[in-house]
Coordinates of C-alpha atoms in Angstrom, one line a residue:
M1 CA 0.0 0.0 0.0
R2 CA 2.8 2.4 1.0
G3 CA 4.5 1.7 -2.4
R4 CA 1.3 2.5 -4.2
I5 CA 1.0 5.9 -2.6
Y6 CA 4.6 6.7 -3.3
S7 CA 4.1 5.8 -6.9
I8 CA 1.1 8.1 -7.2
I9 CA 3.0 11.0 -5.7
V10 CA 5.9 10.6 -8.1
D11 CA 3.5 10.4 -11.1
V12 CA 1.7 13.6 -9.9
L13 CA 5.1 15.4 -9.6
F14 CA 6.1 14.2 -13.0
L15 CA 2.9 15.5 -14.5
V16 CA 3.4 18.9 -12.8
I17 CA 7.0 19.2 -14.1
L18 CA 5.8 18.1 -17.6
A19 CA 3.1 20.7 -17.6
G20 CA 5.5 23.4 -16.4
L21 CA 7.9 22.5 -19.2
A22 CA 5.1 22.5 -21.8
Y23 CA 4.0 25.9 -20.5
L24 CA 7.5 27.4 -20.7
Q25 CA 8.5 25.7 -24.0
I26 CA 5.3 26.2 -25.9
L27 CA 3.1 28.9 -24.5
R28 CA 5.8 31.2 -23.3
W29 CA 8.4 30.4 -26.0
P30 CA 8.0 33.7 -28.0
L31 CA 8.6 35.8 -24.9
Y32 CA 11.6 33.9 -23.6
H33 CA 13.1 33.6 -27.1
D34 CA 12.9 37.3 -27.5
L35 CA 14.5 37.9 -24.1
S36 CA 17.2 35.5 -24.9
R37 CA 17.9 37.1 -28.2
K38 CA 18.1 40.5 -26.7
N39 CA 20.3 39.2 -23.9
H40 CA 23.0 37.8 -26.2
I41 CA 23.0 40.7 -28.7
R42 CA 24.7 44.0 -28.1
L43 CA 24.8 47.2 -30.1
I44 CA 27.8 49.6 -30.1
P45 CA 26.4 52.9 -31.5
M46 CA 28.3 55.2 -33.8
P47 CA 26.8 58.7 -33.8
G48 CA 26.2 60.3 -37.1
L49 CA 28.2 63.3 -38.2
R50 CA 26.5 66.7 -38.3
G51 CA 26.6 68.7 -41.5
T52 CA 29.2 71.4 -42.1
I53 CA 28.1 75.1 -42.0
Y54 CA 29.7 77.4 -44.5
D55 CA 29.7 81.1 -45.1
R56 CA 28.6 82.8 -48.3
N57 CA 32.2 82.5 -49.7
G58 CA 32.5 78.8 -48.9
L59 CA 34.6 79.1 -45.8
A60 CA 33.7 76.6 -43.1
I61 CA 32.3 78.2 -39.9
V62 CA 31.4 75.0 -38.1
D63 CA 32.8 71.6 -38.9
N64 CA 33.6 68.2 -37.2
R65 CA 37.2 67.6 -35.9
L66 CA 39.0 64.5 -35.0
S67 CA 39.6 63.9 -31.3
F68 CA 41.0 61.0 -29.2
D69 CA 39.5 59.2 -26.2
V70 CA 41.5 56.9 -23.9
V71 CA 39.3 53.8 -23.1
I72 CA 39.5 50.6 -21.2
I73 CA 38.1 47.2 -22.4
P74 CA 37.6 45.4 -19.1
Q75 CA 37.9 41.9 -20.4
E76 CA 41.2 42.6 -22.0
V77 CA 43.0 44.1 -19.0
E78 CA 45.5 41.6 -17.8
N79 CA 46.8 43.3 -14.7
V80 CA 44.5 45.9 -13.2
D81 CA 47.0 47.3 -10.7
T82 CA 49.7 47.8 -13.3
T83 CA 47.3 49.2 -15.9
Y84 CA 45.5 51.6 -13.6
G85 CA 48.8 52.8 -12.1
R86 CA 50.4 53.6 -15.5
L87 CA 47.2 55.2 -16.8
S88 CA 47.1 57.4 -13.7
R89 CA 50.6 58.7 -14.3
A90 CA 50.1 59.2 -18.0
L91 CA 46.8 61.0 -17.8
G92 CA 47.5 63.0 -14.6
I93 CA 44.4 61.7 -12.8
S94 CA 44.2 59.6 -9.6
R95 CA 43.9 55.8 -9.6
S96 CA 40.8 56.1 -7.4
R97 CA 39.3 58.4 -10.1
I98 CA 39.9 55.7 -12.8
E99 CA 38.3 53.0 -10.5
S100 CA 35.3 55.3 -10.0
I101 CA 34.8 55.8 -13.7
V102 CA 35.1 52.1 -14.5
K103 CA 32.6 51.2 -11.7
K104 CA 30.1 53.9 -12.8
D105 CA 30.3 53.3 -16.6
Y106 CA 30.7 49.5 -16.7
T107 CA 28.0 47.9 -18.9
A108 CA 29.7 44.7 -20.3
P109 CA 33.2 43.1 -20.3
F110 CA 33.8 44.0 -23.9
A111 CA 32.2 47.5 -23.9
P112 CA 34.8 50.4 -23.9
I113 CA 34.8 52.7 -20.9
T114 CA 36.1 56.2 -21.6
I115 CA 38.7 57.2 -19.0
A116 CA 39.7 60.5 -20.6
G117 CA 38.0 62.2 -23.5
D118 CA 39.5 64.5 -26.2
V119 CA 43.1 64.1 -24.9
D120 CA 46.1 65.9 -26.3
K121 CA 47.2 64.5 -29.7
D122 CA 50.8 63.9 -28.5
L123 CA 49.6 62.0 -25.4
A124 CA 47.3 59.9 -27.6
F125 CA 50.3 59.0 -29.8
R126 CA 52.5 58.1 -26.8
L127 CA 49.8 55.8 -25.4
E128 CA 49.3 54.2 -28.8
E129 CA 53.0 53.5 -29.1
K130 CA 52.8 51.6 -25.8
K131 CA 49.6 49.7 -26.4
Q132 CA 51.5 46.3 -26.3
E133 CA 52.5 47.1 -22.7
L134 CA 49.0 48.1 -21.7
P135 CA 46.6 45.4 -22.9
G136 CA 43.0 46.5 -22.6
V137 CA 43.9 50.2 -23.1
L138 CA 42.9 51.7 -26.4
V139 CA 43.1 55.2 -28.0
L140 CA 39.9 55.6 -30.1
P141 CA 39.4 58.4 -32.6
R142 CA 36.1 60.3 -32.4
T143 CA 34.6 63.4 -34.1
L144 CA 33.6 66.5 -32.2
R145 CA 31.6 69.5 -33.3
W146 CA 34.1 72.2 -34.0
Y147 CA 33.1 75.9 -33.8
I148 CA 36.0 77.3 -35.7
Y149 CA 35.4 81.0 -34.8
G150 CA 34.4 80.3 -31.2
E151 CA 32.8 83.3 -29.5
R152 CA 32.6 85.4 -32.6
T153 CA 29.9 83.3 -34.2
S154 CA 28.2 81.7 -31.2
H155 CA 25.0 83.7 -31.1
L156 CA 24.5 83.2 -34.8
I157 CA 25.3 79.4 -34.8
G158 CA 24.0 78.3 -31.4
Y159 CA 25.4 75.2 -29.6
L160 CA 24.6 71.6 -28.9
S161 CA 23.4 69.7 -25.8
L162 CA 21.8 66.4 -24.9
I163 CA 18.2 65.9 -26.0
N164 CA 15.8 66.2 -23.1
K165 CA 12.8 64.0 -22.3
E166 CA 10.2 66.2 -23.9
E167 CA 12.2 66.5 -27.1
L168 CA 12.8 62.8 -27.2
E169 CA 9.0 62.1 -26.9
R170 CA 8.4 64.6 -29.7
L171 CA 11.2 63.6 -32.0
G172 CA 11.7 59.9 -31.3
D173 CA 9.8 59.0 -34.5
Y174 CA 12.3 61.0 -36.5
G175 CA 15.3 58.9 -35.5
Y176 CA 16.4 60.8 -32.3
S177 CA 17.7 58.7 -29.4
I178 CA 18.4 59.3 -25.8
S179 CA 22.1 59.9 -26.4
D180 CA 21.7 62.4 -29.2
L181 CA 23.0 66.0 -29.1
V182 CA 20.5 68.5 -30.5
G183 CA 20.9 72.1 -31.5
R184 CA 20.2 74.9 -29.1
D185 CA 19.6 78.4 -30.4
G186 CA 20.7 79.8 -33.7
I187 CA 21.3 77.8 -36.8
E188 CA 22.1 74.6 -34.9
R189 CA 18.5 74.7 -33.4
A190 CA 16.6 76.0 -36.4
Y191 CA 18.1 73.6 -38.9
D192 CA 18.8 70.6 -36.6
K193 CA 16.8 68.2 -38.7
Y194 CA 19.0 68.9 -41.8
L195 CA 22.3 69.1 -39.9
K196 CA 21.7 65.9 -37.9
G197 CA 23.5 62.9 -39.3
E198 CA 22.3 59.3 -39.3
D199 CA 23.7 57.0 -36.5
G200 CA 25.4 53.8 -37.4
G201 CA 26.7 51.0 -35.2
T202 CA 28.1 47.4 -34.8
Q203 CA 25.9 44.5 -33.7
L204 CA 27.7 41.9 -31.5
E205 CA 26.9 38.5 -30.2
V206 CA 28.0 37.8 -26.6
D207 CA 28.0 34.7 -24.4
A208 CA 26.2 34.2 -21.0
T209 CA 29.1 36.0 -19.2
G210 CA 28.8 39.0 -21.6
R211 CA 32.0 38.2 -23.5
L212 CA 32.2 38.9 -27.2
V213 CA 31.5 35.8 -29.4
K214 CA 31.3 37.4 -32.8
I215 CA 30.5 40.5 -34.8
L216 CA 27.0 40.1 -36.4
G217 CA 27.1 43.2 -38.6
S218 CA 27.7 46.9 -38.8
K219 CA 26.0 50.0 -40.3
N220 CA 28.1 53.0 -41.3
Q221 CA 27.2 56.4 -39.8
K222 CA 26.0 59.1 -42.3
K223 CA 26.8 62.8 -42.3
G224 CA 24.0 65.4 -42.1
T225 CA 23.3 68.0 -44.8
D226 CA 25.7 70.8 -45.2
I227 CA 24.3 74.3 -44.9
T228 CA 25.6 77.6 -46.5
L229 CA 24.8 80.9 -44.8
T230 CA 24.4 84.4 -46.2
V231 CA 27.0 85.6 -43.7
D232 CA 30.5 86.8 -44.7
V233 CA 32.5 85.2 -41.8
K234 CA 35.4 87.6 -42.1
L235 CA 33.0 90.5 -41.6
Q236 CA 31.2 88.6 -38.9
A237 CA 34.4 88.0 -37.0
Y238 CA 35.6 91.6 -37.3
A239 CA 32.2 93.0 -36.2
A240 CA 32.4 90.7 -33.1
D241 CA 35.9 91.9 -32.4
C242 CA 34.8 95.5 -32.5
L243 CA 32.3 94.8 -29.7
E244 CA 34.9 93.4 -27.3
G245 CA 34.6 94.8 -23.9
V246 CA 31.1 96.3 -24.4
K247 CA 27.6 95.1 -24.2
G248 CA 25.8 95.5 -27.5
S249 CA 25.3 94.2 -31.0
V250 CA 25.9 94.7 -34.7
V251 CA 23.7 93.7 -37.6
I252 CA 24.7 94.2 -41.2
M253 CA 22.3 93.3 -44.0
D254 CA 22.0 93.5 -47.7
P255 CA 19.0 95.8 -48.1
R256 CA 18.3 94.5 -51.6
N257 CA 17.4 91.0 -50.6
G258 CA 17.5 90.7 -46.8
E259 CA 20.6 88.6 -46.6
I260 CA 22.3 88.9 -43.2
L261 CA 26.0 89.6 -43.8
A262 CA 27.0 89.8 -40.1
M263 CA 25.2 89.6 -36.8
A264 CA 27.3 89.8 -33.6
S265 CA 26.3 90.2 -30.0
S266 CA 28.5 90.9 -26.9
P267 CA 29.3 89.5 -24.4
S268 CA 29.4 86.1 -26.0
F269 CA 30.2 82.5 -25.2
D270 CA 32.2 79.7 -26.8
S271 CA 30.0 77.1 -28.3
N272 CA 32.8 74.5 -28.1
I273 CA 32.5 74.4 -24.3
F274 CA 29.2 72.6 -24.7
V275 CA 30.7 69.6 -26.6
E276 CA 34.0 69.2 -24.7
R277 CA 34.2 66.8 -21.8
G278 CA 34.9 68.4 -18.4
K279 CA 33.6 71.9 -19.3
G280 CA 30.2 71.5 -17.6
E281 CA 31.1 74.0 -14.9
Q282 CA 32.1 76.6 -17.4
A283 CA 28.9 76.1 -19.4
A284 CA 26.9 76.5 -16.2
G285 CA 28.7 79.7 -15.5
Y286 CA 27.5 81.1 -18.8
M287 CA 23.9 80.4 -17.8
K288 CA 24.3 82.0 -14.4
S289 CA 26.4 85.1 -15.4
G290 CA 24.9 88.5 -14.6
S291 CA 26.2 89.8 -17.9
H292 CA 23.9 87.3 -19.8
P293 CA 26.4 86.2 -22.5
M294 CA 23.9 83.7 -23.8
L295 CA 21.5 86.5 -24.8
N296 CA 21.5 87.3 -28.5
R297 CA 21.2 91.1 -28.2
A298 CA 20.7 91.6 -31.9
I299 CA 17.4 89.8 -32.0
N300 CA 16.4 89.5 -28.3
G301 CA 17.6 92.8 -26.9
Q302 CA 14.8 95.3 -26.5
Y303 CA 15.7 98.9 -26.1
P304 CA 14.3 102.5 -26.3
A305 CA 15.1 103.6 -29.8
G306 CA 16.2 107.2 -29.0
S307 CA 16.8 109.5 -31.9
I308 CA 17.1 106.8 -34.6
F309 CA 13.3 106.7 -34.3
K310 CA 13.2 110.2 -35.8
I311 CA 13.4 108.8 -39.4
I312 CA 10.0 107.2 -38.8
M313 CA 8.7 110.4 -37.2
S314 CA 9.9 112.3 -40.3
D315 CA 8.1 110.0 -42.7
A316 CA 4.9 110.3 -40.6
G317 CA 5.1 114.1 -40.6
L318 CA 5.6 114.2 -44.4
E319 CA 3.1 111.5 -45.4
T320 CA 0.3 113.0 -43.3
K321 CA 1.2 116.5 -44.6
T322 CA 1.6 117.6 -41.0
I323 CA 4.8 119.2 -42.1
T324 CA 6.7 119.8 -45.4
E325 CA 10.4 119.5 -45.9
H326 CA 10.6 123.3 -45.4
S327 CA 8.5 123.5 -42.2
T328 CA 10.5 125.2 -39.5
F329 CA 10.5 125.1 -35.7
V330 CA 12.8 127.2 -33.6
C331 CA 14.9 125.4 -31.1
N332 CA 15.9 127.4 -28.0
G333 CA 17.0 124.3 -26.2
K334 CA 13.7 123.7 -24.5
F335 CA 10.1 122.7 -25.3
F336 CA 7.3 123.6 -22.9
L337 CA 4.0 121.7 -22.4
G338 CA 2.1 123.6 -19.8
R339 CA 4.5 123.7 -16.9
A340 CA 6.5 120.7 -18.1
E341 CA 9.8 121.3 -19.7
F342 CA 11.5 119.0 -22.2
D343 CA 15.2 119.6 -23.1
C344 CA 17.1 119.4 -26.4
W345 CA 20.4 117.6 -26.2
K346 CA 22.1 120.9 -27.2
E347 CA 22.1 123.4 -24.4
G348 CA 21.1 126.8 -25.8
G349 CA 19.4 125.2 -28.8
H350 CA 19.9 124.8 -32.6
G351 CA 18.0 127.9 -33.6
P352 CA 15.6 127.7 -36.6
Q353 CA 15.5 124.1 -38.0
D354 CA 13.8 122.7 -41.1
L355 CA 13.4 118.9 -41.4
R356 CA 16.8 118.3 -43.0
D357 CA 18.5 120.4 -40.4
A358 CA 16.6 118.6 -37.6
I359 CA 17.7 115.1 -38.9
T360 CA 21.3 116.3 -39.5
H361 CA 21.5 117.8 -36.0
S362 CA 19.1 115.4 -34.3
C363 CA 17.3 118.3 -32.8
N364 CA 14.9 117.1 -30.1
V365 CA 12.8 120.3 -30.0
Y366 CA 11.9 120.0 -33.7
F367 CA 10.5 116.5 -33.1
Y368 CA 8.8 117.5 -29.8
N369 CA 6.8 120.0 -31.9
L370 CA 6.2 117.4 -34.7
G371 CA 5.1 114.7 -32.2
H372 CA 2.7 117.1 -30.5
K373 CA 1.1 117.8 -33.8
L374 CA 0.9 114.1 -34.9
G375 CA -0.4 112.7 -31.6
P376 CA 0.3 109.2 -30.2
N377 CA -2.1 107.2 -32.4
V378 CA -0.5 108.4 -35.6
I379 CA 3.0 107.8 -34.2
S380 CA 1.9 104.3 -33.2
E381 CA 0.4 103.7 -36.7
Y382 CA 3.6 104.6 -38.5
S383 CA 5.7 102.6 -36.1
Q384 CA 3.7 99.5 -36.9
K385 CA 3.7 100.4 -40.6
F386 CA 7.5 100.0 -40.5
G387 CA 7.3 96.7 -38.8
L388 CA 7.9 97.6 -35.1
G389 CA 6.0 95.7 -32.4
K390 CA 6.4 92.3 -34.0
P391 CA 9.2 89.9 -35.0
T392 CA 10.8 90.4 -38.4
G393 CA 10.5 86.6 -39.0
I394 CA 14.2 85.9 -39.3
D395 CA 14.9 82.2 -39.8
I396 CA 16.4 81.5 -36.3
A397 CA 14.4 81.0 -33.1
G398 CA 13.8 83.3 -30.2
E399 CA 13.3 86.7 -31.7
S400 CA 11.6 89.4 -29.5
S401 CA 8.8 91.6 -30.7
G402 CA 9.6 94.9 -29.1
L403 CA 6.7 97.2 -28.1
V404 CA 4.7 99.9 -29.8
P405 CA 2.7 101.8 -27.2
S406 CA -0.6 103.7 -27.8
P407 CA -3.4 105.2 -25.6
A408 CA -5.4 102.0 -26.2
W409 CA -2.5 99.8 -25.3
K410 CA -1.9 101.7 -22.1
K411 CA -5.6 101.6 -21.1
A412 CA -5.8 97.8 -21.7
K413 CA -2.4 96.9 -20.2
R414 CA -2.3 99.3 -17.2
G415 CA -5.8 100.7 -16.9
Q416 CA -4.4 104.2 -17.2
N417 CA -5.0 107.2 -19.4
W418 CA -2.3 108.5 -21.8
Y419 CA -0.8 111.8 -21.0
E420 CA 0.4 114.5 -23.5
G421 CA 3.9 114.4 -22.0
E422 CA 4.2 110.8 -23.0
T423 CA 3.6 111.8 -26.6
I424 CA 6.5 114.3 -26.4
N425 CA 8.8 111.6 -25.2
Y426 CA 7.4 109.1 -27.7
A427 CA 8.4 111.5 -30.5
I428 CA 12.1 111.1 -29.8
G429 CA 12.0 107.3 -29.3
Q430 CA 11.7 107.3 -25.5
G431 CA 9.0 106.2 -23.1
D432 CA 7.5 102.7 -23.5
L433 CA 8.6 102.2 -27.1
L434 CA 11.0 99.2 -27.4
V435 CA 12.8 98.0 -30.5
T436 CA 15.4 95.4 -31.4
P437 CA 18.5 96.1 -33.4
L438 CA 17.3 93.7 -36.1
Q439 CA 14.0 95.5 -36.4
M440 CA 15.8 98.8 -36.9
V441 CA 18.1 97.5 -39.6
E442 CA 14.9 96.4 -41.4
V443 CA 13.5 99.9 -40.9
V444 CA 16.5 101.7 -42.3
S445 CA 16.5 99.3 -45.3
V446 CA 13.1 100.8 -46.3
F447 CA 14.9 104.2 -46.8
A448 CA 17.8 102.5 -48.6
T449 CA 15.5 100.7 -51.1
E450 CA 12.9 103.5 -51.3
G451 CA 10.0 101.5 -50.0
S452 CA 10.9 97.8 -50.0
A453 CA 11.3 96.1 -46.7
P454 CA 13.4 92.9 -47.2
R455 CA 12.8 90.0 -44.9
P456 CA 16.0 89.3 -42.9
H457 CA 17.3 85.7 -43.4
I458 CA 20.5 83.7 -42.9
I459 CA 20.2 80.5 -45.0
K460 CA 21.5 80.6 -48.5
K461 CA 21.7 76.9 -49.4
I462 CA 20.7 73.6 -47.9
G463 CA 22.9 71.0 -49.4
N464 CA 23.3 72.0 -53.1
A465 CA 19.8 73.5 -53.3
D466 CA 19.4 77.3 -53.2
V467 CA 17.0 78.7 -50.6
Q468 CA 14.7 81.3 -52.1
A469 CA 14.8 84.6 -50.2
P470 CA 11.5 85.5 -48.6
K471 CA 9.4 87.9 -50.6
P472 CA 10.0 91.5 -49.4
K473 CA 7.2 93.6 -47.9
T474 CA 6.2 96.8 -49.6
I475 CA 6.0 99.8 -47.3
P476 CA 3.8 102.7 -48.8
V477 CA 6.2 105.6 -48.6
S478 CA 6.3 108.5 -51.0
K479 CA 9.4 109.1 -53.1
A480 CA 9.5 112.7 -52.0
A481 CA 9.6 111.8 -48.3
I482 CA 12.3 109.2 -48.9
E483 CA 14.5 111.6 -50.8
T484 CA 14.2 114.3 -48.1
I485 CA 15.0 111.9 -45.3
K486 CA 17.9 110.2 -47.2
S487 CA 19.5 113.5 -48.1
A488 CA 19.3 114.6 -44.4
M489 CA 20.9 111.2 -43.4
V490 CA 23.8 111.9 -45.8
N491 CA 24.2 115.4 -44.3
A492 CA 24.3 113.8 -40.8
V493 CA 27.6 112.2 -41.8
A494 CA 29.0 114.6 -44.4
S495 CA 28.2 117.9 -42.7
N496 CA 30.7 119.3 -40.2
T497 CA 27.7 120.0 -37.9
G498 CA 26.2 116.5 -38.4
T499 CA 25.9 114.2 -35.5
G500 CA 27.3 111.2 -37.5
Q501 CA 30.4 112.8 -39.0
R502 CA 32.7 110.4 -37.1
A503 CA 31.6 107.6 -39.4
R504 CA 32.9 109.1 -42.7
I505 CA 34.9 106.7 -44.7
E506 CA 37.1 107.4 -47.7
G507 CA 35.5 106.9 -51.1
I508 CA 32.0 105.8 -50.0
K509 CA 29.1 108.1 -49.1
V510 CA 27.4 107.0 -46.0
A511 CA 23.8 107.9 -44.9
A512 CA 23.1 107.5 -41.2
K513 CA 21.3 108.5 -38.1
T514 CA 22.6 108.7 -34.6
G515 CA 20.7 107.8 -31.4
T516 CA 21.2 108.4 -27.7
A517 CA 18.5 106.6 -25.7
Q518 CA 18.1 107.7 -22.1
T519 CA 17.8 105.0 -19.5
T520 CA 16.9 105.0 -15.8
N521 CA 20.0 103.1 -14.7
G522 CA 23.2 104.7 -15.9
E523 CA 24.6 106.1 -19.1
P524 CA 22.3 106.2 -22.2
H525 CA 22.4 103.6 -24.9
A526 CA 24.3 104.5 -28.0
W527 CA 22.8 103.8 -31.5
F528 CA 24.1 104.3 -35.0
L529 CA 22.2 103.0 -38.1
G530 CA 22.4 103.7 -41.8
F531 CA 23.3 102.4 -45.2
A532 CA 26.0 102.7 -47.8
P533 CA 26.9 103.7 -50.5
A534 CA 24.1 106.3 -50.1
G535 CA 23.4 106.4 -53.9
D536 CA 23.4 102.7 -54.5
P537 CA 23.0 100.9 -51.1
K538 CA 24.6 97.5 -50.8
I539 CA 24.6 97.3 -47.0
A540 CA 22.3 98.5 -44.2
F541 CA 23.7 98.4 -40.7
V542 CA 23.0 99.1 -37.1
V543 CA 25.3 99.4 -34.1
M544 CA 23.9 99.3 -30.6
V545 CA 26.0 99.7 -27.4
E546 CA 24.3 99.4 -24.0
H547 CA 25.1 102.4 -21.8
G548 CA 27.6 103.5 -24.5
G549 CA 26.9 107.2 -24.1
H550 CA 26.4 109.3 -27.3
G551 CA 25.5 107.4 -30.4
G552 CA 27.5 109.9 -32.5
V553 CA 30.7 108.8 -30.6
T554 CA 30.7 105.3 -29.3
A555 CA 28.5 103.6 -31.9
A556 CA 29.6 105.8 -34.8
D557 CA 33.2 104.9 -34.1
I558 CA 32.4 101.2 -34.2
A559 CA 30.4 101.6 -37.4
K560 CA 33.3 103.5 -39.1
K561 CA 35.8 100.7 -38.2
I562 CA 33.4 98.0 -39.6
L563 CA 32.6 99.9 -42.8
D564 CA 36.3 100.5 -43.4
F565 CA 37.0 96.8 -42.9
A566 CA 34.2 95.8 -45.2
K567 CA 35.5 98.2 -48.0
D568 CA 39.0 96.8 -47.9
N569 CA 38.6 93.2 -47.0
T570 CA 35.3 91.9 -48.3
E571 CA 33.2 91.8 -51.5
V572 CA 30.0 93.3 -49.9
F573 CA 30.5 96.7 -51.5
K574 CA 31.1 95.2 -55.0

């Protein structure tokens, strides 16, 4: 009887085991087969190369450079003590640091662990020569994004950093992965999908301990699309150098088609810092700096316009027939509105001024009178007509809109009435009016082209395909008004009493307007904008220096240096 019971128990256990095996081998086979396949196959990725960025003359601005990483293959290291000790002395890092890196980054016995990235070329060669003495230590070549002009093009080009979770969710279907670098700001961000290369990699089979069995296959990485900019990089670099030590920006544009020839902002940052190992602290320092080096002041900086706004005021006065070119106001140095007193910048006044005189001398009293006659709504209307108060639409991200105030805006925004005194300030580009340097270079282009407002843009080619320039806007301005204002801007530079005379250059007639915008926290902002040659404009420009004092000095001097350089060293005047 006992034997019979024992036999039944054995049979039951056998059936249970048989059922379990059947369940695992038949019903769960697809799952475990998939897990097994994944467990013995590894992928070593090879990131795709980003496309090269060229200037309008075919000079590389951003490229990819060869760098060298020192790595350890754990399964090939024969003597850990000896290897770590020699590496420590060669690389100048502690042995404990090497052990820490290996522990943190270990994924498999065959997977390389980077101990030092982007090492000096001579050091890489010395280690390579001794590789027989250091089994398991390799020097591997790698490509790094290379911003050839460093700080001088960074605001224009942008930089790279690791993709974040939100971006990965949005872009995952387009081939992005968790280890990808993506463009931040500038061209790198706006044209990331073209510049991004296609990743490759090597597929390996490993055994149960994780050791390499064989290479199953590989896929070559692909380079992204090259991009050609409208920028002249020699002019760009020189303009950036001219801003060294000040806060401000320079924009130079071809007024005939809107091609940006140079766009510099200061202070700046080095885009290379964001792709080099061990520079995280420096990159974080940029973000925290009180001087805001990451801010592109050319498109994001919003400032009171000061007297450069007077060219819009002049057009408003002429188009509405509020004045003629011969209308005269007498400047005694002050304008009175009731008991309120508004000063001209010239103590004692300019005397009788017609419109040309007022622009040439930047007479405040003339424009106080004109603004009082026009009223705030007309000033607002003409500001918007020239494109102020909204982005220009340039093909890089993050552009600011500025602000065009009006009585209706103030009522809606602040619940307050508009005062006449605000109109007087408005007339000389002060008060709540805010503009960006890029907006103002578009405004002055209207006077250069006699009514056409080109759309600023930076991309000239994607790959070998030309990028069509955006269609220009047409601004309804009369030829008579344009001719009057242009001749006065020429006088501002050519006349010995003109406020822009410091920007004269040999052989080329310059038309310009100075601006000195008052602030509540220090020296005024200095502006200088114009175009050249005055009779056949090929470039429009604006220089803006934060707290730079008088526009006819600080900004005009920078403009003169840049125009002289452009004449002698570039093709932009030809």
